[in-house]
Amino acid sequence: MTRMLGITTVIAGAMLVGASPATAQDGFFHSPVFVAQPGAIHPFSAGASTEFNARFVTAIPLSIDRTTLVGIIQWTPFADNGAGGRANAPAFVYGPVVNVLNGKYASFDVDGLFAYGQAATGNSDYTHKFLVEGDVSLKLGGLMNAKSNWNSLSAYAMLAYVVSGLPTGVESRDRMVLLSGLSLPLAPWKK
């Protein structure tokens, strides 16, 4: 747990330093991009329901070719916890994203992400999870030949597999989640 906290602190510090204007131009970290990703989340576990998922992403491209560092806040504001309350606790997701294929109208990324979010069971309300993810994006802005910042508009589908941080005995299919929706560019707006 102490090691995970140390890694989290280092990554969060690097993201804050990387977002400063002085280092964003020519250093290891480039200018950040901010994206809203409203969509749906569908767990593959038996009896799970598809829920609305609100995501806000900060993506910081790195000087490492095809690699971006992301910080994501996401939550399911309308999810029911089964006991009459809401299961809408936010999660913080962070880690590297590597672009594998980048075409004119579609792209494919592979992610290794850490998630700090609501625990399914146990003594703690929150837990750390590690997950791997495959992301497919359809570049709608490119298909529409948009000339403004809307050329970054895209539809996404992300298949995530939770590697660690779940209770023991969880079946493989119960570790998979499908996220889908739209990526709406918030900033920076191009002139």
Coordinates of C-alpha atoms in Angstrom, one line a residue:
M1 CA 0.0 0.0 0.0
T2 CA 2.9 2.4 0.8
R3 CA 4.5 1.6 -2.5
M4 CA 1.2 2.3 -4.4
L5 CA 0.9 5.6 -2.5
G6 CA 4.5 6.5 -3.5
I7 CA 3.8 5.7 -7.1
T8 CA 0.6 7.7 -7.0
T9 CA 2.4 10.7 -5.5
V10 CA 5.2 10.7 -8.1
I11 CA 2.7 10.4 -11.0
A12 CA 0.5 13.1 -9.7
G13 CA 3.5 15.4 -9.1
A14 CA 4.8 14.7 -12.6
M15 CA 1.4 15.6 -14.1
L16 CA 1.3 18.9 -12.2
V17 CA 4.8 19.8 -13.2
G18 CA 4.2 18.8 -16.8
A19 CA 1.2 21.0 -17.1
S20 CA 3.2 24.2 -16.4
P21 CA 3.7 26.4 -19.5
A22 CA 7.5 26.5 -19.2
T23 CA 7.9 22.7 -19.6
A24 CA 4.9 22.2 -21.8
Q25 CA 6.6 23.6 -24.9
D26 CA 9.9 21.7 -25.2
G27 CA 10.3 19.3 -22.2
F28 CA 9.3 15.8 -21.5
F29 CA 5.7 16.8 -21.0
H30 CA 3.8 18.6 -23.8
S31 CA 0.7 20.8 -23.6
P32 CA -2.2 19.1 -21.9
V33 CA -5.5 18.4 -23.6
F34 CA -8.8 18.3 -21.7
V35 CA -11.7 16.1 -22.9
A36 CA -15.2 15.3 -21.6
Q37 CA -16.3 11.7 -22.3
P38 CA -19.9 11.1 -21.5
G39 CA -21.0 7.5 -22.2
A40 CA -22.0 4.2 -20.9
I41 CA -20.3 1.6 -18.8
H42 CA -21.3 -2.1 -19.1
P43 CA -19.7 -4.7 -16.7
F44 CA -19.8 -8.2 -18.1
S45 CA -20.6 -9.8 -14.7
A46 CA -23.9 -11.6 -14.3
G47 CA -26.8 -9.4 -13.4
A48 CA -24.8 -6.1 -13.9
S49 CA -26.6 -3.2 -15.6
T50 CA -25.4 -0.7 -18.1
E51 CA -25.0 2.8 -16.5
F52 CA -24.3 6.3 -17.6
N53 CA -20.6 7.1 -17.1
A54 CA -19.3 10.7 -16.7
R55 CA -15.6 11.0 -17.5
F56 CA -13.3 14.0 -17.6
V57 CA -9.8 13.4 -19.0
T58 CA -6.6 15.3 -18.8
A59 CA -4.2 13.9 -21.4
I60 CA -0.5 15.0 -21.4
P61 CA 1.4 13.9 -24.5
L62 CA 5.0 12.9 -23.6
S63 CA 8.2 13.2 -25.6
I64 CA 8.2 9.4 -25.8
D65 CA 6.8 8.6 -29.3
R66 CA 3.1 7.7 -29.2
T67 CA 2.8 7.9 -25.4
T68 CA 0.4 10.0 -23.4
L69 CA -0.1 10.2 -19.6
V70 CA -3.7 10.5 -18.6
G71 CA -5.5 11.5 -15.4
I72 CA -9.3 10.7 -15.4
I73 CA -12.1 11.4 -13.0
Q74 CA -15.1 9.2 -13.7
W75 CA -18.3 8.3 -11.9
T76 CA -21.8 6.8 -12.5
P77 CA -24.1 9.5 -11.1
F78 CA -27.3 7.4 -11.5
A79 CA -26.0 4.0 -10.5
D80 CA -28.1 2.1 -7.8
N81 CA -26.2 0.2 -5.1
G82 CA -29.0 -2.4 -4.8
A83 CA -29.9 -1.2 -1.2
G84 CA -31.9 1.9 -2.2
G85 CA -28.9 4.2 -2.3
R86 CA -26.6 5.4 -5.0
A87 CA -23.3 3.8 -6.1
N88 CA -22.0 7.0 -7.5
A89 CA -18.6 7.4 -5.8
P90 CA -16.0 8.9 -8.1
A91 CA -12.9 7.1 -9.3
F92 CA -9.5 8.5 -10.2
V93 CA -7.8 6.7 -13.0
Y94 CA -4.2 7.4 -14.2
G95 CA -1.4 6.0 -16.2
P96 CA 0.2 5.7 -19.6
V97 CA -1.6 5.3 -22.9
V98 CA 0.4 4.0 -25.9
N99 CA -1.0 4.5 -29.4
V100 CA -0.6 1.4 -31.5
L101 CA -2.4 2.3 -34.7
N102 CA -3.3 5.9 -35.8
G103 CA -5.2 6.2 -39.0
K104 CA -7.0 9.1 -40.6
Y105 CA -10.4 8.0 -39.3
A106 CA -9.6 5.5 -36.5
S107 CA -7.1 4.7 -33.8
F108 CA -6.2 1.9 -31.4
D109 CA -4.5 2.4 -28.0
V110 CA -3.3 0.1 -25.3
D111 CA -3.3 1.4 -21.7
G112 CA -1.9 0.2 -18.3
L113 CA -3.9 2.2 -15.8
F114 CA -4.2 2.5 -12.0
A115 CA -7.7 3.2 -10.6
Y116 CA -8.4 4.5 -7.2
G117 CA -12.1 3.9 -6.7
Q118 CA -14.9 2.4 -4.7
A119 CA -14.3 -1.0 -3.2
A120 CA -16.7 -3.8 -4.0
T121 CA -16.2 -5.5 -0.6
G122 CA -13.9 -5.4 2.4
N123 CA -13.1 -3.0 5.2
S124 CA -12.2 0.0 3.1
D125 CA -14.6 2.2 1.1
Y126 CA -11.9 2.7 -1.6
T127 CA -9.3 0.5 -3.2
H128 CA -6.5 0.5 -5.7
K129 CA -6.9 -1.5 -8.9
F130 CA -4.6 -2.1 -11.9
L131 CA -6.2 -2.6 -15.3
V132 CA -5.2 -3.1 -18.9
E133 CA -7.3 -1.6 -21.6
G134 CA -7.7 -1.6 -25.3
D135 CA -9.3 1.6 -26.8
V136 CA -10.8 2.0 -30.3
S137 CA -11.7 5.5 -31.5
L138 CA -13.6 6.5 -34.6
K139 CA -12.6 10.0 -35.5
L140 CA -15.9 11.6 -36.2
G141 CA -14.4 15.1 -36.6
G142 CA -12.2 13.8 -39.4
L143 CA -15.1 12.1 -41.1
M144 CA -17.1 15.3 -41.0
N145 CA -14.0 17.3 -42.2
A146 CA -14.4 19.7 -39.3
K147 CA -12.1 22.7 -39.5
S148 CA -12.3 23.9 -35.8
N149 CA -11.4 22.0 -32.7
W150 CA -14.4 19.7 -33.4
N151 CA -12.0 17.8 -35.7
S152 CA -11.0 16.1 -32.4
L153 CA -14.5 14.8 -31.8
S154 CA -14.6 11.0 -31.7
A155 CA -16.6 8.0 -30.6
Y156 CA -14.9 5.5 -28.4
A157 CA -15.1 1.9 -27.2
M158 CA -12.8 0.7 -24.4
L159 CA -12.5 -2.8 -23.2
A160 CA -10.9 -2.9 -19.7
Y161 CA -9.7 -5.9 -17.8
V162 CA -9.1 -5.5 -14.0
V163 CA -5.9 -7.4 -13.2
S164 CA -5.6 -6.7 -9.5
G165 CA -7.5 -5.0 -6.7
L166 CA -10.7 -7.2 -6.7
P167 CA -11.6 -9.8 -4.1
T168 CA -10.1 -13.3 -4.6
G169 CA -12.2 -15.8 -6.6
V170 CA -13.6 -13.2 -9.1
E171 CA -14.1 -14.9 -12.5
S172 CA -12.4 -13.5 -15.6
R173 CA -15.6 -12.4 -17.2
D174 CA -16.5 -10.5 -14.1
R175 CA -13.2 -8.5 -14.4
M176 CA -14.1 -7.1 -17.8
V177 CA -15.9 -3.8 -18.4
L178 CA -16.9 -2.1 -21.7
L179 CA -17.0 1.7 -21.8
S180 CA -18.4 3.6 -24.9
G181 CA -19.4 7.1 -25.7
L182 CA -18.2 10.4 -27.2
S183 CA -14.9 12.2 -26.7
L184 CA -15.7 16.0 -26.7
P185 CA -12.7 18.3 -26.8
L186 CA -12.8 21.0 -24.1
A187 CA -9.4 22.7 -24.4
P188 CA -7.2 23.9 -25.9
W189 CA -9.3 25.3 -28.7
K190 CA -7.4 25.8 -31.9
K191 CA -7.7 29.1 -33.7

